[in-house]
Short mmCIF file of N, CA and C in Angstrom, two decimals:
data_model
loop_
_atom_site.label_atom_id
_atom_site.label_comp_id
_atom_site.label_asym_id
_atom_site.label_seq_id
_atom_site.Cartn_x
_atom_site.Cartn_y
_atom_site.Cartn_z
N UNK A 1 1.12 -1.35 0.11
CA UNK A 1 0.35 -0.27 -0.20
C UNK A 1 0.79 1.15 0.03
N UNK A 2 0.86 2.13 -0.97
CA UNK A 2 1.87 2.82 -1.07
C UNK A 2 1.13 4.56 -1.69
N UNK A 3 0.90 4.85 -0.77
CA UNK A 3 0.63 7.05 -0.26
C UNK A 3 0.88 8.38 -0.54
N UNK A 4 1.46 8.68 -0.94
CA UNK A 4 2.31 10.33 -0.97
C UNK A 4 2.74 10.07 0.23
N UNK A 5 3.77 9.73 0.01
CA UNK A 5 4.78 9.72 1.12
C UNK A 5 4.93 11.43 1.90
N UNK A 6 4.55 11.99 0.79
CA UNK A 6 4.50 13.58 1.71
C UNK A 6 3.92 13.78 2.72
N UNK A 7 2.07 13.31 3.01
CA UNK A 7 1.57 13.06 2.71
C UNK A 7 1.54 12.39 4.33
N UNK A 8 1.96 11.65 4.44
CA UNK A 8 2.40 10.48 5.38
C UNK A 8 1.32 9.36 5.15
N UNK A 9 0.75 8.24 6.11
CA UNK A 9 -0.33 7.76 6.19
C UNK A 9 -1.00 7.69 6.39
N UNK A 10 -1.78 7.45 4.50
CA UNK A 10 -3.78 7.45 5.91
C UNK A 10 -4.29 6.68 6.31
N UNK A 11 -5.10 6.70 7.66
CA UNK A 11 -5.72 6.12 8.47
C UNK A 11 -6.55 5.54 7.33
N UNK A 12 -7.27 4.29 8.22
CA UNK A 12 -8.17 3.22 7.15
C UNK A 12 -7.59 1.68 6.77
N UNK A 13 -9.03 0.96 6.55
CA UNK A 13 -8.07 -0.30 6.85
C UNK A 13 -8.12 -0.67 5.32
N UNK A 14 -6.44 -1.22 4.97
CA UNK A 14 -6.05 -1.88 4.04
C UNK A 14 -6.73 -3.35 3.84
N UNK A 15 -6.95 -3.90 4.15
CA UNK A 15 -7.60 -5.40 3.60
C UNK A 15 -8.24 -5.97 2.21
N UNK A 16 -8.53 -4.81 1.64
CA UNK A 16 -9.44 -4.99 0.64
C UNK A 16 -8.47 -5.36 -0.56
N UNK A 17 -7.42 -4.78 -0.43
CA UNK A 17 -6.05 -4.35 -1.41
C UNK A 17 -4.92 -5.07 -0.88
N UNK A 18 -5.29 -5.46 0.12
CA UNK A 18 -3.96 -6.73 0.96
C UNK A 18 -4.30 -7.56 0.90
N UNK A 19 -5.62 -7.85 0.67
CA UNK A 19 -6.53 -8.98 0.62
C UNK A 19 -5.65 -9.64 -0.65
N UNK A 20 -6.25 -8.50 -1.77
CA UNK A 20 -5.69 -9.08 -3.29
C UNK A 20 -4.34 -9.26 -3.52
N UNK A 21 -3.61 -8.78 -2.41
CA UNK A 21 -2.21 -8.94 -2.98
C UNK A 21 -1.94 -10.82 -2.35
N UNK A 22 -3.09 -11.06 -1.38
CA UNK A 22 -2.39 -12.21 -0.35
C UNK A 22 -3.31 -13.21 -1.27
N UNK A 23 -3.86 -12.70 -2.19
CA UNK A 23 -4.39 -13.86 -3.76
C UNK A 23 -3.42 -14.27 -4.34
N UNK A 24 -2.53 -12.96 -5.05
CA UNK A 24 -1.65 -13.53 -6.08
C UNK A 24 -0.74 -13.99 -5.53
N UNK A 25 0.01 -13.68 -3.79
CA UNK A 25 1.27 -14.77 -3.44
C UNK A 25 0.00 -15.98 -3.32
N UNK A 26 -0.94 -16.08 -3.32
CA UNK A 26 -1.03 -17.75 -3.17
C UNK A 26 -1.22 -18.30 -4.71
N UNK A 27 -1.47 -17.01 -6.10
CA UNK A 27 -2.05 -17.96 -7.30
C UNK A 27 0.00 -17.87 -7.52
N UNK A 28 0.85 -18.13 -6.71
CA UNK A 28 2.35 -17.68 -6.74
C UNK A 28 2.73 -17.33 -7.86
N UNK A 29 2.03 -15.70 -7.64
CA UNK A 29 2.35 -14.25 -8.75
C UNK A 29 3.79 -13.42 -7.69
N UNK A 30 3.37 -13.42 -6.00
CA UNK A 30 3.83 -12.27 -5.30
C UNK A 30 4.79 -13.27 -4.50
N UNK A 31 6.27 -13.74 -4.12
CA UNK A 31 6.82 -14.21 -3.32
C UNK A 31 6.11 -14.22 -1.55
N UNK A 32 6.63 -13.15 -1.50
CA UNK A 32 6.78 -12.10 -0.62
C UNK A 32 5.65 -10.63 -0.25
N UNK A 33 5.22 -10.26 0.95
CA UNK A 33 4.18 -9.41 1.34
C UNK A 33 4.98 -8.29 2.30
N UNK A 34 4.84 -7.32 1.95
CA UNK A 34 5.07 -6.14 2.90
C UNK A 34 4.03 -4.13 2.33
N UNK A 35 4.29 -3.95 3.41
CA UNK A 35 3.74 -2.59 3.54
C UNK A 35 4.50 -1.04 3.50
N UNK A 36 3.80 -0.36 2.54
CA UNK A 36 4.58 0.99 2.92
C UNK A 36 3.94 2.11 3.30
N UNK A 37 4.74 2.37 4.00
CA UNK A 37 3.28 4.13 4.42
C UNK A 37 2.45 3.74 4.89
N UNK A 38 2.44 3.20 5.69
CA UNK A 38 1.36 1.98 6.50
C UNK A 38 1.71 2.69 7.75
N UNK A 39 0.48 3.21 8.51
CA UNK A 39 0.07 3.32 9.81
C UNK A 39 0.47 2.21 11.13
N UNK A 40 0.56 2.34 12.48
CA UNK A 40 0.69 0.62 12.93
C UNK A 40 -0.05 0.56 13.35
N UNK A 41 -1.26 0.66 13.27
CA UNK A 41 -3.22 -0.17 13.01
C UNK A 41 -2.82 -1.07 11.91
N UNK A 42 -2.77 -0.72 10.69
CA UNK A 42 -2.59 -0.99 9.26
C UNK A 42 -1.27 -2.06 9.73
N UNK A 43 -0.35 -2.08 10.37
CA UNK A 43 0.75 -3.28 10.40
C UNK A 43 0.32 -4.48 10.48
N UNK A 44 -0.29 -4.09 12.23
CA UNK A 44 -0.66 -4.66 12.71
C UNK A 44 -2.32 -5.57 11.90
N UNK A 45 -3.43 -4.88 11.16
CA UNK A 45 -4.30 -5.41 10.32
C UNK A 45 -3.69 -6.52 9.58
N UNK A 46 -2.17 -5.75 8.73
CA UNK A 46 -2.11 -6.56 7.83
C UNK A 46 -1.69 -7.74 8.14
N UNK A 47 -0.37 -8.04 8.80
CA UNK A 47 0.09 -8.97 9.98
C UNK A 47 -0.85 -10.53 10.27
N UNK A 48 -2.54 -10.30 10.31
CA UNK A 48 -3.98 -10.54 10.83
C UNK A 48 -4.36 -11.63 9.71
N UNK A 49 -3.81 -10.37 8.52
CA UNK A 49 -4.23 -11.42 7.09
C UNK A 49 -3.00 -12.54 6.56
N UNK A 50 -2.08 -11.94 6.79
CA UNK A 50 -0.75 -12.98 6.08
C UNK A 50 -0.11 -12.23 6.58
N UNK A 51 1.06 -13.32 6.86
CA UNK A 51 2.78 -13.06 7.13
C UNK A 51 3.59 -11.29 6.05
N UNK A 52 3.75 -10.62 7.13
CA UNK A 52 4.60 -10.11 5.95
C UNK A 52 6.40 -9.93 6.28
N UNK A 53 7.48 -9.91 5.18
CA UNK A 53 8.09 -9.82 5.43
C UNK A 53 9.32 -8.27 6.02
N UNK A 54 8.39 -6.97 5.21
CA UNK A 54 8.27 -5.99 6.00
C UNK A 54 7.59 -4.78 5.94
N UNK A 55 8.63 -4.23 6.18
CA UNK A 55 7.84 -2.17 6.46
C UNK A 55 8.46 -1.30 5.91
N UNK A 56 7.90 -0.38 5.02
CA UNK A 56 8.60 0.59 4.76
C UNK A 56 7.83 1.50 4.98
N UNK A 57 8.20 2.73 5.49
CA UNK A 57 7.86 4.22 6.81
C UNK A 57 9.04 5.18 6.19
N UNK A 58 8.20 6.60 5.90
CA UNK A 58 9.46 7.46 5.91
C UNK A 58 10.00 7.08 7.54
N UNK A 59 11.53 7.32 7.72
CA UNK A 59 11.69 7.48 8.95
C UNK A 59 13.29 7.88 9.08
N UNK A 60 13.81 9.10 9.52
CA UNK A 60 15.23 8.81 9.76
C UNK A 60 15.37 9.54 11.25
N UNK A 61 16.80 10.02 10.77
CA UNK A 61 17.48 10.90 12.74
C UNK A 61 15.88 12.33 13.24
N UNK A 62 15.31 12.42 12.20
CA UNK A 62 14.90 13.79 13.00
C UNK A 62 13.28 13.52 12.29
N UNK A 63 12.80 12.45 11.68
CA UNK A 63 11.36 11.87 11.88
C UNK A 63 11.80 10.59 11.92
N UNK A 64 11.42 10.13 13.85
CA UNK A 64 11.14 9.16 14.65
C UNK A 64 9.61 8.53 15.05
N UNK A 65 8.76 8.54 14.62
CA UNK A 65 7.44 8.37 14.77
C UNK A 65 7.26 6.94 14.82
N UNK A 66 8.06 5.77 14.04
CA UNK A 66 7.76 4.40 14.16
C UNK A 66 8.80 3.61 14.91
N UNK A 67 9.49 4.55 15.82
CA UNK A 67 10.25 4.31 16.67
C UNK A 67 9.33 2.65 17.55
N UNK A 68 8.21 3.19 17.98
CA UNK A 68 7.95 1.38 18.46
C UNK A 68 7.70 0.21 18.35
N UNK A 69 7.60 0.75 16.62
CA UNK A 69 6.89 0.00 15.32
C UNK A 69 7.91 -0.84 15.13
N UNK A 70 9.47 0.30 14.81
CA UNK A 70 10.63 -0.85 15.01
C UNK A 70 11.01 -1.61 15.79
N UNK A 71 10.77 -1.15 17.00
CA UNK A 71 11.14 -2.90 17.63
C UNK A 71 10.06 -3.95 17.88
N UNK A 72 9.10 -3.73 18.22
CA UNK A 72 7.71 -4.48 17.64
C UNK A 72 8.56 -5.28 16.19
N UNK A 73 8.61 -4.81 15.17
CA UNK A 73 8.62 -5.57 14.21
C UNK A 73 10.50 -6.42 14.30
N UNK A 74 11.14 -5.68 15.19
CA UNK A 74 12.73 -6.24 15.24
C UNK A 74 12.20 -7.49 16.03
N UNK A 75 11.63 -7.15 17.32
CA UNK A 75 10.99 -8.77 17.90
C UNK A 75 11.05 -9.61 17.21
N UNK A 76 9.89 -9.79 16.39
CA UNK A 76 9.38 -10.47 15.26
C UNK A 76 10.56 -11.22 13.98
N UNK A 77 11.14 -10.25 13.87
CA UNK A 77 11.79 -10.36 12.81
C UNK A 77 11.80 -9.92 11.36
N UNK A 78 11.17 -8.91 11.55
CA UNK A 78 9.94 -8.51 10.54
C UNK A 78 10.97 -7.02 9.87
N UNK A 79 11.55 -6.57 8.48
CA UNK A 79 12.20 -5.63 8.48
C UNK A 79 11.47 -4.26 8.17
N UNK A 80 12.45 -3.64 8.60
CA UNK A 80 11.81 -2.60 8.23
C UNK A 80 12.89 -1.40 7.32
N UNK A 81 12.62 -0.80 6.11
CA UNK A 81 12.57 0.21 5.57
C UNK A 81 12.41 1.25 5.19
N UNK A 82 13.67 1.38 6.04
CA UNK A 82 13.13 3.71 5.87
C UNK A 82 13.53 3.84 4.43
N UNK A 83 12.41 4.80 4.22
CA UNK A 83 12.70 5.47 3.21
C UNK A 83 12.08 6.79 3.47
N UNK A 84 13.06 7.70 2.44
CA UNK A 84 13.63 9.12 3.21
C UNK A 84 14.73 9.28 4.27
N UNK A 85 16.04 8.34 4.79
CA UNK A 85 16.70 7.81 5.52
C UNK A 85 17.71 9.16 5.46
N UNK A 86 17.41 10.13 4.21
CA UNK A 86 18.80 11.14 4.60
C UNK A 86 18.38 12.32 4.80
N UNK A 87 16.40 12.55 4.69
CA UNK A 87 15.75 13.07 4.58
C UNK A 87 15.03 13.65 3.96
N UNK A 88 14.66 12.64 3.36
CA UNK A 88 14.36 13.14 1.39
C UNK A 88 14.80 14.41 0.73
N UNK A 89 13.35 15.04 0.18
CA UNK A 89 13.98 16.18 -1.18
C UNK A 89 14.25 17.32 -0.05
N UNK A 90 14.41 17.57 1.42
CA UNK A 90 14.89 18.40 2.21
C UNK A 90 16.30 17.60 3.07
N UNK A 91 16.77 17.33 2.39
CA UNK A 91 17.74 16.66 3.65
C UNK A 91 18.44 16.91 4.48
N UNK A 92 18.29 15.91 5.42
CA UNK A 92 18.67 16.71 6.54
C UNK A 92 19.67 17.35 7.33
N UNK A 93 19.60 18.86 8.50
CA UNK A 93 20.17 19.82 8.83
C UNK A 93 20.16 19.59 10.36
N UNK A 94 21.24 19.74 10.66
CA UNK A 94 21.11 19.84 12.05
C UNK A 94 22.87 20.18 12.89
N UNK A 95 22.41 21.10 13.80
CA UNK A 95 24.07 21.50 14.44
C UNK A 95 24.73 20.23 15.22
N UNK A 96 23.35 19.36 15.93
CA UNK A 96 24.15 18.50 16.19
C UNK A 96 24.84 17.30 15.53
N UNK A 97 23.85 17.48 14.31
CA UNK A 97 24.24 15.89 13.14
C UNK A 97 25.56 16.47 12.28
N UNK A 98 25.72 17.92 12.40
CA UNK A 98 27.59 19.12 11.42
C UNK A 98 28.45 18.21 13.18
N UNK A 99 27.87 18.54 14.23
CA UNK A 99 29.16 18.55 15.27
C UNK A 99 29.71 17.15 15.26
N UNK A 100 28.50 16.24 15.53
CA UNK A 100 29.68 15.10 15.47
C UNK A 100 30.34 14.14 14.52
N UNK A 101 29.72 15.12 12.88
CA UNK A 101 30.64 14.48 11.85
C UNK A 101 31.86 15.60 11.18
N UNK A 102 31.66 16.70 12.46
CA UNK A 102 32.93 17.42 12.32
C UNK A 102 33.92 16.69 13.19
N UNK A 103 33.48 16.38 14.76
CA UNK A 103 34.54 15.11 15.66
C UNK A 103 34.84 14.02 14.47
N UNK A 104 34.02 13.28 13.71
CA UNK A 104 35.26 12.00 12.47
C UNK A 104 35.38 11.76 12.28
N UNK A 105 34.82 13.65 11.33
CA UNK A 105 35.93 13.94 10.31
C UNK A 105 35.51 13.50 8.95
N UNK A 106 34.14 12.84 8.58
CA UNK A 106 33.17 12.35 7.47
C UNK A 106 31.90 13.70 8.18
N UNK A 107 31.17 13.06 6.94
CA UNK A 107 30.22 14.12 6.24
C UNK A 107 28.03 13.82 6.90
N UNK A 108 28.14 14.70 7.15
CA UNK A 108 26.99 14.27 7.62
C UNK A 108 26.04 13.34 7.58
N UNK A 109 25.81 13.14 6.37
CA UNK A 109 24.99 12.34 5.45
C UNK A 109 25.49 10.63 6.11
N UNK A 110 26.74 10.83 6.28
CA UNK A 110 27.55 9.17 6.56
C UNK A 110 26.38 8.66 8.32
N UNK A 111 26.85 9.92 9.05
CA UNK A 111 26.82 9.96 10.56
C UNK A 111 25.39 9.48 10.57
N UNK A 112 24.19 9.66 9.87
CA UNK A 112 22.87 9.59 10.00
C UNK A 112 22.79 9.04 9.29
N UNK A 113 23.72 7.78 8.63
CA UNK A 113 23.19 6.64 8.72
C UNK A 113 23.69 5.67 9.20
N UNK A 114 24.46 5.82 9.78
CA UNK A 114 25.49 5.33 10.90
C UNK A 114 24.62 4.86 12.01
N UNK A 115 24.06 6.28 11.86
CA UNK A 115 22.99 6.30 13.17
C UNK A 115 21.68 5.13 13.15
N UNK A 116 21.99 5.02 11.66
CA UNK A 116 20.30 3.97 11.79
C UNK A 116 20.80 2.84 11.61
N UNK A 117 21.68 2.31 11.64
CA UNK A 117 22.41 0.88 11.15
C UNK A 117 22.96 0.99 12.45
N UNK A 118 22.75 1.57 13.60
CA UNK A 118 23.33 1.41 15.29
C UNK A 118 21.48 1.14 15.63
N UNK A 119 20.77 1.94 14.94
CA UNK A 119 19.50 2.04 15.64
C UNK A 119 18.62 0.45 15.64
N UNK A 120 18.41 0.20 14.72
CA UNK A 120 17.80 -1.24 15.27
C UNK A 120 18.87 -2.37 14.39
N UNK A 121 18.53 -4.12 14.29
CA UNK A 121 19.41 -4.94 13.61
C UNK A 121 18.41 -5.15 12.33
N UNK A 122 16.96 -4.82 13.04
CA UNK A 122 16.38 -4.95 11.23
C UNK A 122 15.75 -3.83 10.36
N UNK A 123 16.34 -2.36 10.20
CA UNK A 123 16.66 -1.94 9.22
C UNK A 123 17.44 -1.62 8.38
N UNK A 124 16.35 -1.90 7.54
CA UNK A 124 17.34 -2.53 6.01
C UNK A 124 17.49 -0.66 5.49
N UNK A 125 19.02 -0.76 4.92
CA UNK A 125 19.46 1.22 4.63
C UNK A 125 18.91 0.66 2.65
N UNK A 126 18.58 1.71 2.18
CA UNK A 126 18.79 1.49 1.06
C UNK A 126 18.76 2.61 0.42
N UNK A 127 19.71 3.76 1.10
CA UNK A 127 20.06 5.19 0.71
C UNK A 127 20.21 6.07 -0.85
N UNK A 128 19.58 6.39 -1.34
CA UNK A 128 19.49 7.06 -2.96
C UNK A 128 20.49 7.74 -3.06
N UNK A 129 21.49 7.86 -3.99
CA UNK A 129 22.55 9.08 -4.64
C UNK A 129 22.26 9.01 -5.96
N UNK A 130 23.15 10.10 -6.36
CA UNK A 130 22.45 10.48 -7.42
C UNK A 130 24.30 10.74 -8.02
N UNK A 131 25.43 10.95 -7.11
CA UNK A 131 27.19 11.24 -7.71
C UNK A 131 27.37 10.10 -7.18
N UNK A 132 28.87 9.35 -7.71
CA UNK A 132 29.95 9.03 -6.78
C UNK A 132 29.99 9.55 -5.45
N UNK A 133 30.09 11.00 -5.37
CA UNK A 133 31.06 11.35 -4.15
C UNK A 133 29.76 11.31 -3.43
N UNK A 134 28.00 10.71 -3.74
CA UNK A 134 27.15 10.58 -2.48
C UNK A 134 27.28 8.74 -2.55
N UNK A 135 27.54 7.94 -2.96
CA UNK A 135 27.39 7.01 -2.81
C UNK A 135 29.02 6.42 -1.89
N UNK A 136 29.92 7.57 -2.14
CA UNK A 136 31.16 7.00 -1.29
C UNK A 136 30.58 7.81 0.14
N UNK A 137 29.60 8.70 0.23
CA UNK A 137 29.65 8.57 2.12
C UNK A 137 28.57 8.25 1.88
N UNK A 138 28.02 7.71 1.46
CA UNK A 138 26.64 6.12 1.91
C UNK A 138 27.29 5.56 2.28
N UNK A 139 28.44 4.81 1.36
CA UNK A 139 29.23 3.88 2.12
C UNK A 139 29.88 4.09 3.25
N UNK A 140 30.56 5.30 3.56
CA UNK A 140 31.52 5.19 4.85
C UNK A 140 30.13 5.39 5.68
N UNK A 141 28.80 5.56 5.81
CA UNK A 141 28.01 5.11 6.94
C UNK A 141 28.26 3.75 7.31
N UNK A 142 28.62 3.00 6.63
CA UNK A 142 28.17 1.58 6.89
C UNK A 142 30.06 1.87 8.17
N UNK A 143 30.92 2.48 7.39
CA UNK A 143 32.02 1.72 8.91
C UNK A 143 32.19 2.61 10.10
N UNK A 144 31.79 3.13 10.31
CA UNK A 144 31.39 4.54 11.09
C UNK A 144 31.14 3.65 12.58
N UNK A 145 31.86 3.95 13.85
CA UNK A 145 32.07 3.47 15.49
C UNK A 145 31.59 5.32 15.18
N UNK A 146 29.78 5.75 16.14
CA UNK A 146 29.55 5.97 17.14
C UNK A 146 29.70 5.38 18.75
N UNK A 147 30.12 6.64 19.41
CA UNK A 147 30.46 6.56 20.46
C UNK A 147 28.78 6.46 21.58
N UNK A 148 29.36 6.32 22.28
CA UNK A 148 27.69 6.45 23.38
C UNK A 148 27.29 8.11 23.39
N UNK A 149 28.96 8.81 23.02
CA UNK A 149 27.85 10.68 23.51
C UNK A 149 27.27 10.89 22.23
N UNK A 150 28.10 10.49 20.96
CA UNK A 150 27.86 10.63 19.68
C UNK A 150 26.54 9.70 19.13
N UNK A 151 25.65 9.22 20.20
CA UNK A 151 24.47 8.75 19.95
C UNK A 151 23.71 9.59 20.66
N UNK A 152 23.84 9.62 22.15
CA UNK A 152 22.59 10.60 22.98
C UNK A 152 22.89 11.86 22.00
N UNK A 153 23.52 12.55 21.21
CA UNK A 153 23.29 13.71 21.11
C UNK A 153 22.81 13.98 19.76
N UNK A 154 22.48 12.47 18.63
CA UNK A 154 22.24 12.56 17.98
C UNK A 154 21.02 11.84 18.02
N UNK A 155 20.49 11.38 19.31
CA UNK A 155 18.92 10.76 19.62
C UNK A 155 18.07 12.13 19.99
N UNK A 156 18.78 13.37 20.23
CA UNK A 156 18.16 14.82 20.89
C UNK A 156 17.41 15.27 19.75
N UNK A 157 17.82 14.87 18.22
CA UNK A 157 17.62 15.32 17.03
C UNK A 157 15.60 15.41 16.98
N UNK A 158 15.76 14.36 17.31
CA UNK A 158 14.08 13.66 16.84
C UNK A 158 13.95 13.19 17.65
N UNK A 159 14.29 13.94 19.08
CA UNK A 159 13.64 13.54 20.23
C UNK A 159 11.92 13.70 20.61
N UNK A 160 11.97 14.82 19.55
CA UNK A 160 10.31 16.01 19.72
C UNK A 160 9.46 15.31 18.65
N UNK A 161 10.38 13.95 17.56
CA UNK A 161 9.34 13.47 16.68
C UNK A 161 8.89 12.45 16.85
N UNK A 162 9.27 11.78 18.18
CA UNK A 162 8.87 10.40 18.45
C UNK A 162 7.79 9.85 18.85
N UNK A 163 6.40 10.33 19.39
CA UNK A 163 5.49 9.64 20.13
C UNK A 163 6.45 9.22 21.35
N UNK A 164 5.66 10.09 22.21
CA UNK A 164 5.67 9.22 23.93
C UNK A 164 4.93 7.86 24.00
N UNK A 165 5.45 6.25 24.41
CA UNK A 165 5.03 5.66 24.85
C UNK A 165 4.71 5.49 25.66
#
């Protein structure tokens, strides 16, 4: 189920559309099922209809509304694929992100990807790129070691975006 990413997930049942995908899976035309741009309730609804292997929603350092969902999916071995991991059409910008990047002598986007890789073992990153330089920054993120202090500083960036549990 994919709806305009800028508008976010739309509430409501996805049973009819997801049921059609389940039927295609039964016919052997689809191997695995997942949902995209879905609310937590829609993910729960889909999982009640058929097993899913991944959820793809907007998530990054600054937009962390799915923190609890990511943890729940990780416990169940379900992948989470964050779209706009680097902010999308408006790249992530933060003094904290820039400060950590400066200390590590790397690009801020490398740090943002490193944070995501440390966030949870079920996160599958697919950052887009339009140049070789950006590709190098993306790859560099996988090799970064973030200290507990770095992580705490970065966690503050999106602290206001995550709903209280």
